Amino acid sequence: MQATDPDIYWITEPQLGLAGNMYLPLFMQGLTTTVKHLFSPKVTVSFPEERPQIGNPLIYRGVHRLNKDEAGRVKCVACFLCATACPAHCIDIVAAPSPWPDREKYPESFTIDELRCIFCGMCEEACPVDAVELTSLLDLTGRSREEMIFDKEKLLSVYDMTQAAEPMKSLELGNAPSK
């Protein structure tokens, strides 16, 4: 390719005046943006002293919980759809024959590795009985990796802790879970 090739379009450098050479227009644009943000409503909160307001908790994806049925039993039927749908492979279920006549299996062990989870909500979407849900709890902390692996009891305790503030999404949306 030659510099004299007619297919090449050469751009000439723009001639800047005194203001352009001093970056005055760019400086004014930056100053305008700063002043706009100075007087606009603040969206940052001082967490944990202030709790952030979540507009719609139904669409927020926080800590998982295992829902209970009307009899207080775990709602999960150990179908493994959540574990299969999970792209991070953070759900581990050990199924056992159910002691109740209304289902074949129940989770003898159900664990979610919250450190591995990417909070995509695929487990929630895949569950046919709405047993797994993501809550609006956002302050997930632990001192060790083991504390961040939520077993069945811990996931059920999250349900007990959040059920009053966040009823099951299927009930709130008016959808009955499919069985």
mmCIF file of N, CA and C in Angstrom, residues 2 44 98 110 114 167:
data_model
loop_
_atom_site.group_PDB
_atom_site.id
_atom_site.type_symbol
_atom_site.label_atom_id
_atom_site.label_comp_id
_atom_site.label_asym_id
_atom_site.label_seq_id
_atom_site.Cartn_x
_atom_site.Cartn_y
_atom_site.Cartn_z
ATOM 1 N N GLN A 2 0.632 2.109 -0.932
ATOM 2 C CA GLN A 2 1.412 3.333 -1.074
ATOM 3 C C GLN A 2 0.647 4.506 -0.455
ATOM 4 N N THR A 44 -25.725 7.138 46.688
ATOM 5 C CA THR A 44 -24.826 6.383 47.551
ATOM 6 C C THR A 44 -25.292 6.498 48.996
ATOM 7 N N SER A 98 -38.911 -40.026 50.419
ATOM 8 C CA SER A 98 -39.678 -39.138 51.270
ATOM 9 C C SER A 98 -40.480 -39.911 52.316
ATOM 10 N N PHE A 110 -29.038 -30.462 51.451
ATOM 11 C CA PHE A 110 -29.166 -29.435 50.420
ATOM 12 C C PHE A 110 -28.192 -28.331 50.795
ATOM 13 N N GLU A 114 -22.416 -20.178 48.749
ATOM 14 C CA GLU A 114 -22.720 -18.774 48.440
ATOM 15 C C GLU A 114 -21.518 -18.021 47.880
ATOM 16 N N PRO A 167 -43.024 -12.596 51.381
ATOM 17 C CA PRO A 167 -43.749 -13.843 51.143
ATOM 18 C C PRO A 167 -43.241 -14.516 49.877
#
